[in-house]
PDB file of N, CA and C in Angstrom:
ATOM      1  N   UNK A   8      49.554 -12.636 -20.277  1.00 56.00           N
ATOM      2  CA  UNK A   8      50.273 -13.455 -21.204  1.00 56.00           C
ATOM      3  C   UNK A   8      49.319 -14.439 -21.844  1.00 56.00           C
ATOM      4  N   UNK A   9      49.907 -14.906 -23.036  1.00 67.00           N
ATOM      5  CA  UNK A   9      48.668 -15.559 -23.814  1.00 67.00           C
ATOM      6  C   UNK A   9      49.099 -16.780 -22.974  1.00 67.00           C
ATOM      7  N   UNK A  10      47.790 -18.075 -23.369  1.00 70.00           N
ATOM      8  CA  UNK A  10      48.352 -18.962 -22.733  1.00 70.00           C
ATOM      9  C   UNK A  10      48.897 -20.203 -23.517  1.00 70.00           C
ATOM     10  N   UNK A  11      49.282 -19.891 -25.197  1.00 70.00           N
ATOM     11  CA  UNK A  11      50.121 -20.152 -25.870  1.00 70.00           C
ATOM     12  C   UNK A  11      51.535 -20.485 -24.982  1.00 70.00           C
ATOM     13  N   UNK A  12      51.788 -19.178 -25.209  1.00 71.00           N
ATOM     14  CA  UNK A  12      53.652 -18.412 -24.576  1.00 71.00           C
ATOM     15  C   UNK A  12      53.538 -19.007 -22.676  1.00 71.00           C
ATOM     16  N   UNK A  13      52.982 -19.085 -22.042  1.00 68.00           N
ATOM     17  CA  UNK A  13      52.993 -19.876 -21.095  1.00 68.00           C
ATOM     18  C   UNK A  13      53.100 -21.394 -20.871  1.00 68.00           C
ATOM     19  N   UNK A  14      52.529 -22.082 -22.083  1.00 68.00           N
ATOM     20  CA  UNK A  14      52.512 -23.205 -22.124  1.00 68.00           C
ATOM     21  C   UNK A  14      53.860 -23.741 -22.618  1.00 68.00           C
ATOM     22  N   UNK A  15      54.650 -22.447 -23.870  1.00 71.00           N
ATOM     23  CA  UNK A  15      55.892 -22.697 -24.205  1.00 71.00           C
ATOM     24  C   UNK A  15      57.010 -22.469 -22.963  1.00 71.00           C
ATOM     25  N   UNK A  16      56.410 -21.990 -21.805  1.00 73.00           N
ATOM     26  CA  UNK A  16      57.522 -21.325 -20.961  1.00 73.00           C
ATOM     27  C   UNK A  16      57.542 -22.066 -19.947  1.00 73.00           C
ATOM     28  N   UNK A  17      55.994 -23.016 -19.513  1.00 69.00           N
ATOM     29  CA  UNK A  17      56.522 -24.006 -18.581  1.00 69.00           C
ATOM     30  C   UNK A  17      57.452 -25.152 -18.699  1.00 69.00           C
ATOM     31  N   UNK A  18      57.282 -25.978 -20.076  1.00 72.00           N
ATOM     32  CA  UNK A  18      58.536 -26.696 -19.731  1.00 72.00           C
ATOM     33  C   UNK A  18      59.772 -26.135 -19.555  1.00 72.00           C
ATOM     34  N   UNK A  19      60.321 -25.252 -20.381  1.00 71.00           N
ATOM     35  CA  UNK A  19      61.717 -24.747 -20.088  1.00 71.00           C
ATOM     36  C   UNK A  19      62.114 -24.430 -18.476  1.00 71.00           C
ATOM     37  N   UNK A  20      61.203 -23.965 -17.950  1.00 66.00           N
ATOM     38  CA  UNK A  20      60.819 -23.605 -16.342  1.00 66.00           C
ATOM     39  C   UNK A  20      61.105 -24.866 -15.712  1.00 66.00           C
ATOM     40  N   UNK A  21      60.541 -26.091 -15.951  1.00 65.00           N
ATOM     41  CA  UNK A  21      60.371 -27.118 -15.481  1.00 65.00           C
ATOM     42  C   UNK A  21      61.818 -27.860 -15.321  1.00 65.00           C
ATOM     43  N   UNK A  22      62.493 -27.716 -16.973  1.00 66.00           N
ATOM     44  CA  UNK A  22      63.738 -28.366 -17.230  1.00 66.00           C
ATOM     45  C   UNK A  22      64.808 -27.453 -16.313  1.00 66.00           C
ATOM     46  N   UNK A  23      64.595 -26.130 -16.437  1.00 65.00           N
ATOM     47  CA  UNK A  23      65.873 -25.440 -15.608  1.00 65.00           C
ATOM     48  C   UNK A  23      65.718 -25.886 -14.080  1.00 65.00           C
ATOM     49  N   UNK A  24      64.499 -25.868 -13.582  1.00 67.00           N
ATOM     50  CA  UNK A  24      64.378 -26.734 -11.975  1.00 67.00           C
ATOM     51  C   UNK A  24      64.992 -28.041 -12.122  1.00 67.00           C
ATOM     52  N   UNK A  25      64.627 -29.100 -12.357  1.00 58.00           N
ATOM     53  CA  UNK A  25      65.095 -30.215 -13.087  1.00 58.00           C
ATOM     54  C   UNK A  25      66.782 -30.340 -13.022  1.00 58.00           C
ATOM     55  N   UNK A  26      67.218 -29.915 -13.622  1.00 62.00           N
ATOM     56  CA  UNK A  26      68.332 -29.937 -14.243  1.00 62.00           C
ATOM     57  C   UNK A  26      69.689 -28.827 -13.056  1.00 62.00           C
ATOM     58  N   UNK A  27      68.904 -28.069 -12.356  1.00 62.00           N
ATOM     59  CA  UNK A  27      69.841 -27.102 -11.173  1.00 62.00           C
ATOM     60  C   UNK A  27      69.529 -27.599 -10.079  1.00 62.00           C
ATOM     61  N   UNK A  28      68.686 -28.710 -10.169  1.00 54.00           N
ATOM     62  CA  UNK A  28      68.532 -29.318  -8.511  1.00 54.00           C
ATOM     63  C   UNK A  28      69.661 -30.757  -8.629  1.00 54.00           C
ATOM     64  N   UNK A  29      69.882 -30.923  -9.544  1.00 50.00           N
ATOM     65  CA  UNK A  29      70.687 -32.098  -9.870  1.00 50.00           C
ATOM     66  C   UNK A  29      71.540 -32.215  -9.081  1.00 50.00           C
ATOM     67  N   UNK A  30      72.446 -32.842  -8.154  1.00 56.00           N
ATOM     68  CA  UNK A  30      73.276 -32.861  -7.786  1.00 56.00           C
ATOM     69  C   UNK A  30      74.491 -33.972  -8.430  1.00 56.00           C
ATOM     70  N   UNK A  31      75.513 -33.568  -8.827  1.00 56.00           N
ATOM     71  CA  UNK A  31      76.747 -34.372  -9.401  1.00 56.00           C
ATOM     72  C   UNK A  31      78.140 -34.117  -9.059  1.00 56.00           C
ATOM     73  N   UNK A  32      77.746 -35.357  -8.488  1.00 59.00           N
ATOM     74  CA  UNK A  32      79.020 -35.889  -7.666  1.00 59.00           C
ATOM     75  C   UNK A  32      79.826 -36.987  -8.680  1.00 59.00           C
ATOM     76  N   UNK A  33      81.422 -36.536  -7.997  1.00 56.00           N
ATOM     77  CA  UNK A  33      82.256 -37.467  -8.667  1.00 56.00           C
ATOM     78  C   UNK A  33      82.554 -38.477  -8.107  1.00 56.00           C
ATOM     79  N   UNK A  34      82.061 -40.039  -8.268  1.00 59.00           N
ATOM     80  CA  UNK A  34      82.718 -40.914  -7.432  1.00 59.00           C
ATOM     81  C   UNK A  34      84.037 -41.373  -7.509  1.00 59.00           C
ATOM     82  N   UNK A  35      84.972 -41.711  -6.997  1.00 64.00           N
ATOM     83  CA  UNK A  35      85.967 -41.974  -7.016  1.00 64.00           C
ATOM     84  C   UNK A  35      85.706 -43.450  -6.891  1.00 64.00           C
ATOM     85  N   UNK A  36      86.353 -44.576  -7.553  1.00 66.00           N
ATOM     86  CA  UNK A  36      86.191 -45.843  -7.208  1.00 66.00           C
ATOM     87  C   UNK A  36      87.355 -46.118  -5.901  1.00 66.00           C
ATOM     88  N   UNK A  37      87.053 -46.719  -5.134  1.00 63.00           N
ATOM     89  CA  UNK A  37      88.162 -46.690  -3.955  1.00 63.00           C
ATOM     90  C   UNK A  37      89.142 -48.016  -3.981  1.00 63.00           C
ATOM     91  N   UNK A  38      90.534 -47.780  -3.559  1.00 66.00           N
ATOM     92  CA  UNK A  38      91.139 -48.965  -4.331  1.00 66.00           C
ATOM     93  C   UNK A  38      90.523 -50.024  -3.051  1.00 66.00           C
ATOM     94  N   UNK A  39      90.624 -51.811  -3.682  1.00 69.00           N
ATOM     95  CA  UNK A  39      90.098 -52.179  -3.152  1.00 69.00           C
ATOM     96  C   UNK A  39      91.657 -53.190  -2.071  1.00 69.00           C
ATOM     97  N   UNK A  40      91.615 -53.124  -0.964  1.00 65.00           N
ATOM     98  CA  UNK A  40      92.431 -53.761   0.250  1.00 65.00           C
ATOM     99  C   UNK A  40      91.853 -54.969   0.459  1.00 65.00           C
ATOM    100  N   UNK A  41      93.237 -55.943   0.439  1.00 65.00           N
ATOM    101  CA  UNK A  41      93.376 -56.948   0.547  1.00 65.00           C
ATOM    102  C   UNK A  41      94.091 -57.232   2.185  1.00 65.00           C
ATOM    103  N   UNK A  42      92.991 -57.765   3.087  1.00 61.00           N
ATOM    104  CA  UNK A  42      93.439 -57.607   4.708  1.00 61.00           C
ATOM    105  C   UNK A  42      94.979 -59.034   4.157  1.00 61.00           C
ATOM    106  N   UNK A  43      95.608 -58.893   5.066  1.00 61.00           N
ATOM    107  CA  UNK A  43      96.757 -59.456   4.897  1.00 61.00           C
ATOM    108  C   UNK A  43      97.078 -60.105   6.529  1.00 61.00           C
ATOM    109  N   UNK A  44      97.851 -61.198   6.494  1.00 56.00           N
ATOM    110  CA  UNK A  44      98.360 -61.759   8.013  1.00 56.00           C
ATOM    111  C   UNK A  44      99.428 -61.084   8.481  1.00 56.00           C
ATOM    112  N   UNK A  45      98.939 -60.451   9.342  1.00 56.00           N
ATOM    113  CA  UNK A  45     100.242 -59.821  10.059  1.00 56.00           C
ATOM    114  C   UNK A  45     100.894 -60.822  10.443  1.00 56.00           C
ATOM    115  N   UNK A  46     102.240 -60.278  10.398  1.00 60.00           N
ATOM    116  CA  UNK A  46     103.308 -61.448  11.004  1.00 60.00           C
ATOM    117  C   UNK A  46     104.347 -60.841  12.449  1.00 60.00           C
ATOM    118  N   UNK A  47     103.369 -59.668  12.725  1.00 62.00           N
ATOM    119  CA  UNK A  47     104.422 -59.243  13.824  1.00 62.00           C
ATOM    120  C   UNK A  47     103.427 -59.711  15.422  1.00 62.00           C
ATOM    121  N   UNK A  48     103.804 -59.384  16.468  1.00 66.00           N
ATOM    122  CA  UNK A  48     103.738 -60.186  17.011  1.00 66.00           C
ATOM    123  C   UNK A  48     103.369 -59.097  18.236  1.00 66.00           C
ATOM    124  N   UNK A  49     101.652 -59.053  18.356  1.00 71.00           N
ATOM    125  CA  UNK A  49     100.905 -57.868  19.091  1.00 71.00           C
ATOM    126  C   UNK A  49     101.537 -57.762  20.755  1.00 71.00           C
ATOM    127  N   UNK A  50     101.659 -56.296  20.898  1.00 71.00           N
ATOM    128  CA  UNK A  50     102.228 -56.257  22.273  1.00 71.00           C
ATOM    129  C   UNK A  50     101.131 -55.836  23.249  1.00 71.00           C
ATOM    130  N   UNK A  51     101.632 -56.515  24.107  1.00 79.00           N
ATOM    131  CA  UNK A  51     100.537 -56.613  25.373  1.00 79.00           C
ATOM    132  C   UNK A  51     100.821 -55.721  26.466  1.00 79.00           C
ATOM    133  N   UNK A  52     100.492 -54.052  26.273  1.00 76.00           N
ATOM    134  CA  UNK A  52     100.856 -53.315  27.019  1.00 76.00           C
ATOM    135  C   UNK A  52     100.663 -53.252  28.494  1.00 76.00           C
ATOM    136  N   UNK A  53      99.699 -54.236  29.339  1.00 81.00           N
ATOM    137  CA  UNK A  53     100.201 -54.294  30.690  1.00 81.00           C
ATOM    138  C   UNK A  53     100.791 -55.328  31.085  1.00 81.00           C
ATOM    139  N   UNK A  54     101.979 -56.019  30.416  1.00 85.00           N
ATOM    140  CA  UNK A  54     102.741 -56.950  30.783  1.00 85.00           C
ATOM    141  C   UNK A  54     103.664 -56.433  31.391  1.00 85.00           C
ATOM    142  N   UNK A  55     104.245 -56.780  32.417  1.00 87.00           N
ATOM    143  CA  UNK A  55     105.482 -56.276  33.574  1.00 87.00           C
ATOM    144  C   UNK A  55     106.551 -56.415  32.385  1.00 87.00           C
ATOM    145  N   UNK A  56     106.821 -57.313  31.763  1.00 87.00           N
ATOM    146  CA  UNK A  56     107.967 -57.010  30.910  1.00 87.00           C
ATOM    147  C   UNK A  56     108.061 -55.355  30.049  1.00 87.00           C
ATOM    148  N   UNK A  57     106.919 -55.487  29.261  1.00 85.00           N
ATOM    149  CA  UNK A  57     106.801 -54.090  28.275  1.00 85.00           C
ATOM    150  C   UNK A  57     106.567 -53.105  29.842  1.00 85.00           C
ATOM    151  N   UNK A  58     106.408 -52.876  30.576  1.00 85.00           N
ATOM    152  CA  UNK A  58     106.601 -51.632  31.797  1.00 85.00           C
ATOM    153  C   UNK A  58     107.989 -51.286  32.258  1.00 85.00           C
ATOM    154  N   UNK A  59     108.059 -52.622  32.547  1.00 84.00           N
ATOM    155  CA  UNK A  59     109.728 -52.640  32.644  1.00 84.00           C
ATOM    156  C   UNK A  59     110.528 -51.867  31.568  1.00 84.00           C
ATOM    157  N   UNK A  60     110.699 -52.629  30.770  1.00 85.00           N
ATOM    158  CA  UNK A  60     111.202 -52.101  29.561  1.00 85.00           C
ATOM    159  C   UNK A  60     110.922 -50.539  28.978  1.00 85.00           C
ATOM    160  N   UNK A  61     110.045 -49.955  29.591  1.00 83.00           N
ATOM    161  CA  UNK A  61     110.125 -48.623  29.213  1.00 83.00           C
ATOM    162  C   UNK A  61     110.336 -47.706  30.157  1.00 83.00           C
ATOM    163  N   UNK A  62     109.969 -48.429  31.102  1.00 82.00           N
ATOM    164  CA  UNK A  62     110.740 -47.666  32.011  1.00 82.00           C
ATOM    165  C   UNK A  62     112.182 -47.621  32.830  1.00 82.00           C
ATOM    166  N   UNK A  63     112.647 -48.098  32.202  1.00 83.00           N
ATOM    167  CA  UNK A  63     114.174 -48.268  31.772  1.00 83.00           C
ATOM    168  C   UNK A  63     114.799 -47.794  30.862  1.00 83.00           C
ATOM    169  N   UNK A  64     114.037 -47.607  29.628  1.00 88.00           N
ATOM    170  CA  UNK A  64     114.228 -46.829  28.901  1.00 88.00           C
ATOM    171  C   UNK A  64     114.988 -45.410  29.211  1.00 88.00           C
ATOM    172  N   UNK A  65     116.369 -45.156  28.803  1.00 89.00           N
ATOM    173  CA  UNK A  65     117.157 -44.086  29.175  1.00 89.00           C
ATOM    174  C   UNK A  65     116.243 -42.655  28.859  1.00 89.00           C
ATOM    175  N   UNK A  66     116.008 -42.597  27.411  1.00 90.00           N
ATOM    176  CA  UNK A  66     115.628 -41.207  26.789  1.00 90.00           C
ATOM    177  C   UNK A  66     114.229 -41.334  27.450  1.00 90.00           C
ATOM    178  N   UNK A  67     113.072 -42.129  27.917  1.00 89.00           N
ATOM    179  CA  UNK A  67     112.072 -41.751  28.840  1.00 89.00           C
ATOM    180  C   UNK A  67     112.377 -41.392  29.851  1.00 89.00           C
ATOM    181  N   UNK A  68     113.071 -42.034  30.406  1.00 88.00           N
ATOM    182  CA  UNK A  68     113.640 -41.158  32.096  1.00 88.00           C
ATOM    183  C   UNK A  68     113.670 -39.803  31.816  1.00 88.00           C
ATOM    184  N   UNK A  69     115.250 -39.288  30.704  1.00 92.00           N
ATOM    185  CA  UNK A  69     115.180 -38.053  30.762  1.00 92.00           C
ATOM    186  C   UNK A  69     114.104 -37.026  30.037  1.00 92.00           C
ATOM    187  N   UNK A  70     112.949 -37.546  29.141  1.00 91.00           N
ATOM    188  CA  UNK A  70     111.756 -36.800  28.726  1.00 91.00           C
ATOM    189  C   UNK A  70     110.933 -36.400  29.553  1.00 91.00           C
ATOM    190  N   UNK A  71     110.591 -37.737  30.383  1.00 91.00           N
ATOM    191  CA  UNK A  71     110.057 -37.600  31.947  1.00 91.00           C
ATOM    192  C   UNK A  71     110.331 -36.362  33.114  1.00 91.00           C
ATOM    193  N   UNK A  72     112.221 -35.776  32.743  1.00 93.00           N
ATOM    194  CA  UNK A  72     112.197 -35.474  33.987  1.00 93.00           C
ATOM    195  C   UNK A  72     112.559 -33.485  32.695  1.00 93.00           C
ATOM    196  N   UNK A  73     112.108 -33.766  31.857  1.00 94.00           N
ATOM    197  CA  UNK A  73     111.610 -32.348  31.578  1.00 94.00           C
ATOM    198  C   UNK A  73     110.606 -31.491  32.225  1.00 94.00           C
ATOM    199  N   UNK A  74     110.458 -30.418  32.510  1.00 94.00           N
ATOM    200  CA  UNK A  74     109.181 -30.285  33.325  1.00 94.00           C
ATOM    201  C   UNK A  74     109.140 -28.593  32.915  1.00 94.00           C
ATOM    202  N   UNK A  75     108.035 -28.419  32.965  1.00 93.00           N
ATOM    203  CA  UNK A  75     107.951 -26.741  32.594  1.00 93.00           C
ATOM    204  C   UNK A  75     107.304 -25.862  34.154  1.00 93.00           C
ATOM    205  N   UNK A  76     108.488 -24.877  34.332  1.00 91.00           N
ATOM    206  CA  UNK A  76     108.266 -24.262  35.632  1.00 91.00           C
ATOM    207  C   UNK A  76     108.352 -22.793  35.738  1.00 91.00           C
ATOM    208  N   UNK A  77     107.568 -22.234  35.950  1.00 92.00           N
ATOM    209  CA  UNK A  77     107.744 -20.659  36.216  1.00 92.00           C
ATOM    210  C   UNK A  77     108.596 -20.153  34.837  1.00 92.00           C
ATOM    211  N   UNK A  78     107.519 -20.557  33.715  1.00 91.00           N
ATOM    212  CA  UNK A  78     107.467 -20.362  32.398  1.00 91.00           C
ATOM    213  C   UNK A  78     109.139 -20.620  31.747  1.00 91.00           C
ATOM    214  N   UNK A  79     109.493 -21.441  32.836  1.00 94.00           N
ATOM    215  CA  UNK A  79     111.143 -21.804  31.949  1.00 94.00           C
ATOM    216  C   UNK A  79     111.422 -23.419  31.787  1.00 94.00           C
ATOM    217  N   UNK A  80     111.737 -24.170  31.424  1.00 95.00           N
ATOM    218  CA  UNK A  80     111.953 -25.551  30.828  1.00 95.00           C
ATOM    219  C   UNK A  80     113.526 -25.975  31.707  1.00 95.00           C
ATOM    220  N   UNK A  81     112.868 -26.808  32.484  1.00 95.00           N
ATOM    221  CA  UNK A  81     113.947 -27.417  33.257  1.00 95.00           C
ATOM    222  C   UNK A  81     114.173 -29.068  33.359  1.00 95.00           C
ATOM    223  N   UNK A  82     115.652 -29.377  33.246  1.00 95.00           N
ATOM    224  CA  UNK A  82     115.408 -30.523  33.392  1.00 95.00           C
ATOM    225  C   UNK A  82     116.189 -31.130  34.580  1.00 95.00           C
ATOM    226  N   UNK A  83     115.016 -31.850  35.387  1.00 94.00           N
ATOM    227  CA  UNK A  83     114.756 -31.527  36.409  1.00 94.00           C
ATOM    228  C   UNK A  83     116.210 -33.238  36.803  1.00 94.00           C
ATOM    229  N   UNK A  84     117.060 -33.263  36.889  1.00 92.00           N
ATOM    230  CA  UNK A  84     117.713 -34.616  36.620  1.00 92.00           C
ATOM    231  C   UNK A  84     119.005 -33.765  36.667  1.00 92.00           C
ATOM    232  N   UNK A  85     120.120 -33.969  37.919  1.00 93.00           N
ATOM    233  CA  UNK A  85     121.583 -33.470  37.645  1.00 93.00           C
ATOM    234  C   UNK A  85     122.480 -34.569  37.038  1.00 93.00           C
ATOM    235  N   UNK A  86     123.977 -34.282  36.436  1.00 93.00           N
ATOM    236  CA  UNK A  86     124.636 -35.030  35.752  1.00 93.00           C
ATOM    237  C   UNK A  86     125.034 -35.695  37.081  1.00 93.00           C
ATOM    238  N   UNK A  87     124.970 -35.781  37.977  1.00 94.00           N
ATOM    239  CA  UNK A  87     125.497 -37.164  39.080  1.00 94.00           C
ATOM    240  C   UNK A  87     124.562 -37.963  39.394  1.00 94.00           C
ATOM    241  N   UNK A  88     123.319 -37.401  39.011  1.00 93.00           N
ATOM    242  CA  UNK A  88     122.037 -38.961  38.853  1.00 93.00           C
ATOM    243  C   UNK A  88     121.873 -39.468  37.752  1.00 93.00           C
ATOM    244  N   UNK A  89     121.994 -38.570  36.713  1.00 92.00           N
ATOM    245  CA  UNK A  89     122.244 -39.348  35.093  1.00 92.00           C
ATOM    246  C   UNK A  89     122.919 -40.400  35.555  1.00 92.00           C
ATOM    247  N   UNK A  90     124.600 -40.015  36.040  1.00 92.00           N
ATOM    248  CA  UNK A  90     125.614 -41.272  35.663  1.00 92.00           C
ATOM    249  C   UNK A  90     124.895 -42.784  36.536  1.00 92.00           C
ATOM    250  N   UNK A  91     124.057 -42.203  38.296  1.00 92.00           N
ATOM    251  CA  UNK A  91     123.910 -43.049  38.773  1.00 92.00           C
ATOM    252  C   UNK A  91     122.804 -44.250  37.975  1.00 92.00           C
ATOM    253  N   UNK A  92     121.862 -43.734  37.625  1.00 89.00           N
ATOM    254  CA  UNK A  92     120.786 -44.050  36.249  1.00 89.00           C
ATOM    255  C   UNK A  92     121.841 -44.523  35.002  1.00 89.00           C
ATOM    256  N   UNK A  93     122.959 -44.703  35.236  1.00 90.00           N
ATOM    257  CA  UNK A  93     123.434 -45.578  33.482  1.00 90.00           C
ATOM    258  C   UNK A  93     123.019 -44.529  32.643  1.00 90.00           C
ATOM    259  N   UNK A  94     122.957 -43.203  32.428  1.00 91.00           N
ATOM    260  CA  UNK A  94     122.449 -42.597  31.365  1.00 91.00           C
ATOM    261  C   UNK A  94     124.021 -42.055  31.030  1.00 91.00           C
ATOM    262  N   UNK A  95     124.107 -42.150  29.718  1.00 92.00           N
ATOM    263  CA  UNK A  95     125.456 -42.093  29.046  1.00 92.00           C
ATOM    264  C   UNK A  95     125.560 -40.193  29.217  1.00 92.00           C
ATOM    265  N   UNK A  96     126.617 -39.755  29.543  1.00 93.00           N
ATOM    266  CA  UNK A  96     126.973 -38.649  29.422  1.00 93.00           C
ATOM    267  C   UNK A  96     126.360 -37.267  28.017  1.00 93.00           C
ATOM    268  N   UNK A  97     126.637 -38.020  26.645  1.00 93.00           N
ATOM    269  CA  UNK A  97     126.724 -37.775  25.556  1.00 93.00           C
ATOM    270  C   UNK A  97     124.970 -37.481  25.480  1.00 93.00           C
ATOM    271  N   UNK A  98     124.158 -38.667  25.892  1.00 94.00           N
ATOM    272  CA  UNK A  98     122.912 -38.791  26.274  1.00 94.00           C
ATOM    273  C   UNK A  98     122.179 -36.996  26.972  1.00 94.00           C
ATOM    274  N   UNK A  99     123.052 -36.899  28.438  1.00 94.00           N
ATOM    275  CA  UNK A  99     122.403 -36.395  29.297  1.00 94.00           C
ATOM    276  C   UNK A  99     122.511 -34.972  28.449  1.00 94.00           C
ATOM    277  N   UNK A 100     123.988 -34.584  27.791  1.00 94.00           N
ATOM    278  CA  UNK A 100     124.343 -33.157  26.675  1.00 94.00           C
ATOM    279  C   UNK A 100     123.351 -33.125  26.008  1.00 94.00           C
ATOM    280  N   UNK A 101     122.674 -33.978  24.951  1.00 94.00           N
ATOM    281  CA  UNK A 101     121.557 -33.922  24.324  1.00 94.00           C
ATOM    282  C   UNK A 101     120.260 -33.182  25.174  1.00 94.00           C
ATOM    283  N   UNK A 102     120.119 -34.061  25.679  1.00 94.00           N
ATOM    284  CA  UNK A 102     118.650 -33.336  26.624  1.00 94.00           C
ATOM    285  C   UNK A 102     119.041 -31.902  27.325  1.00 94.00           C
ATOM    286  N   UNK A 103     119.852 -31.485  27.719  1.00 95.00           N
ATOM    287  CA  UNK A 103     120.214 -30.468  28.187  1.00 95.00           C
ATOM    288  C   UNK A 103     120.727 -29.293  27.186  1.00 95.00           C
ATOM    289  N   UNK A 104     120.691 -29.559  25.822  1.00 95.00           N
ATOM    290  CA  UNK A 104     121.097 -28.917  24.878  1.00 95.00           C
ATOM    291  C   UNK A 104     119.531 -28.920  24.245  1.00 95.00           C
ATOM    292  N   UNK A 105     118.874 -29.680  24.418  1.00 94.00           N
ATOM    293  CA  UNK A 105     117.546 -29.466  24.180  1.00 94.00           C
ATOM    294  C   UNK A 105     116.653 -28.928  24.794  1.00 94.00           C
ATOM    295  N   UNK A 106     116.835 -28.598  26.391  1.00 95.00           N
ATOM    296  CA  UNK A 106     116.124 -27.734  27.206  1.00 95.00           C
ATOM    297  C   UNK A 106     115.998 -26.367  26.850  1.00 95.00           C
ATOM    298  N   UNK A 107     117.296 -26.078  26.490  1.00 95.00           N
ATOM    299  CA  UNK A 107     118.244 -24.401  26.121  1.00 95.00           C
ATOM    300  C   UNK A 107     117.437 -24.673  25.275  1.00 95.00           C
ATOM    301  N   UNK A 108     117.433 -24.969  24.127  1.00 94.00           N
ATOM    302  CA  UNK A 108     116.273 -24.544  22.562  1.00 94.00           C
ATOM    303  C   UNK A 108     114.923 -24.340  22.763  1.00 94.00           C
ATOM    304  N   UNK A 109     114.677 -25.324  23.820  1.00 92.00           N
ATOM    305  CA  UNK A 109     112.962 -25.117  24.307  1.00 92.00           C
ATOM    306  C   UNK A 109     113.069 -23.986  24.914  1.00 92.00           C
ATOM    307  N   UNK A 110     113.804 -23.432  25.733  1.00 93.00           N
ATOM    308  CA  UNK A 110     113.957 -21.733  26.471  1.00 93.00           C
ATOM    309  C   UNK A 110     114.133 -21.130  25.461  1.00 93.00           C
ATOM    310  N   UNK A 111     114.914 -20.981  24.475  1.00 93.00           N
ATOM    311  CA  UNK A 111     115.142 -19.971  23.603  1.00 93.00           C
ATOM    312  C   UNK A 111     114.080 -19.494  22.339  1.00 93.00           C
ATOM    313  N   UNK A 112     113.202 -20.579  22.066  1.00 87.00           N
ATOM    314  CA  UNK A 112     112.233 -20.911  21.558  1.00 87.00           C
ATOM    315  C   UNK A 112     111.118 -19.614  22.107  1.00 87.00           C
ATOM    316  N   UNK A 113     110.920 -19.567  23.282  1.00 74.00           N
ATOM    317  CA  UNK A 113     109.548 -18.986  23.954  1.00 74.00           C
ATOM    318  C   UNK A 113     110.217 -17.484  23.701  1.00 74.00           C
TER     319      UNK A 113
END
C-alpha cells in the first residue's frame, strides 16, 4: 500500500477505536431525600413487655403450632386448648381451614 492511502486510513482507524471504546452511560439524576423526624416511637425488641405481647398474641400461638410432619401440615393445637388459650372459636376455623389448603396445595 502506498503510504499516501495509509496515512489516509490511520486516522479513520484511530477515530473508529476512539469512538467504540466509548462507553455511554445514562445518568439518571437521583431524586434528592429529605431525612425527616420520625415521630413514631422505636420498639425495643427485648423488652418483657414487647415478648409478652407477642406471645400472647392469639394468631402467633396458632402459626406457631402449625408444623409440617410426614409430608402433611398439621396443626398441632385441639379445639379444647384453643378455648383454654382464649383463642376465639371463629379464630381456631380459620387456621384449620388453612391447614386443609396447605394439604391440598402439595
Amino acid at each position: 500500500m502506498k503510504t499516501k492511502t495509509k496515512l489516509k486510513l490511520f486516522p479513520a482507524f484511530f477515530l473508529l477505536i476512539l469512538f467504540s471504546c466509548k462507553d455511554v452511560e445514562i445518568i439518571e439524576e437521583q431524586p434528592k431525600v429529605t431525612p425527616t423526624v420520625s415521630t413514631t416511637r422505636a420498639v425495643d425488641t427485648t423488652s418483657d413487655e414487647y415478648k409478652h405481647q407477642n406471645q400472647s398474641n392469639v394468631e402467633n400461638m396458632l402459626m406457631d403450632q402449625i408444623i409440617y410432619q410426614d409430608s402433611v401440615y398439621i396443626l398441632n393445637l385441639s379445639a379444647e386448648e384453643a378455648v383454654d388459650l382464649n383463642i376465639p372459636d371463629s379464630l381456631y376455623n380459620v387456621y384449620t381451614q388453612l391447614v386443609n389448603e396447605l394439604n391440598t396445595l402439595q
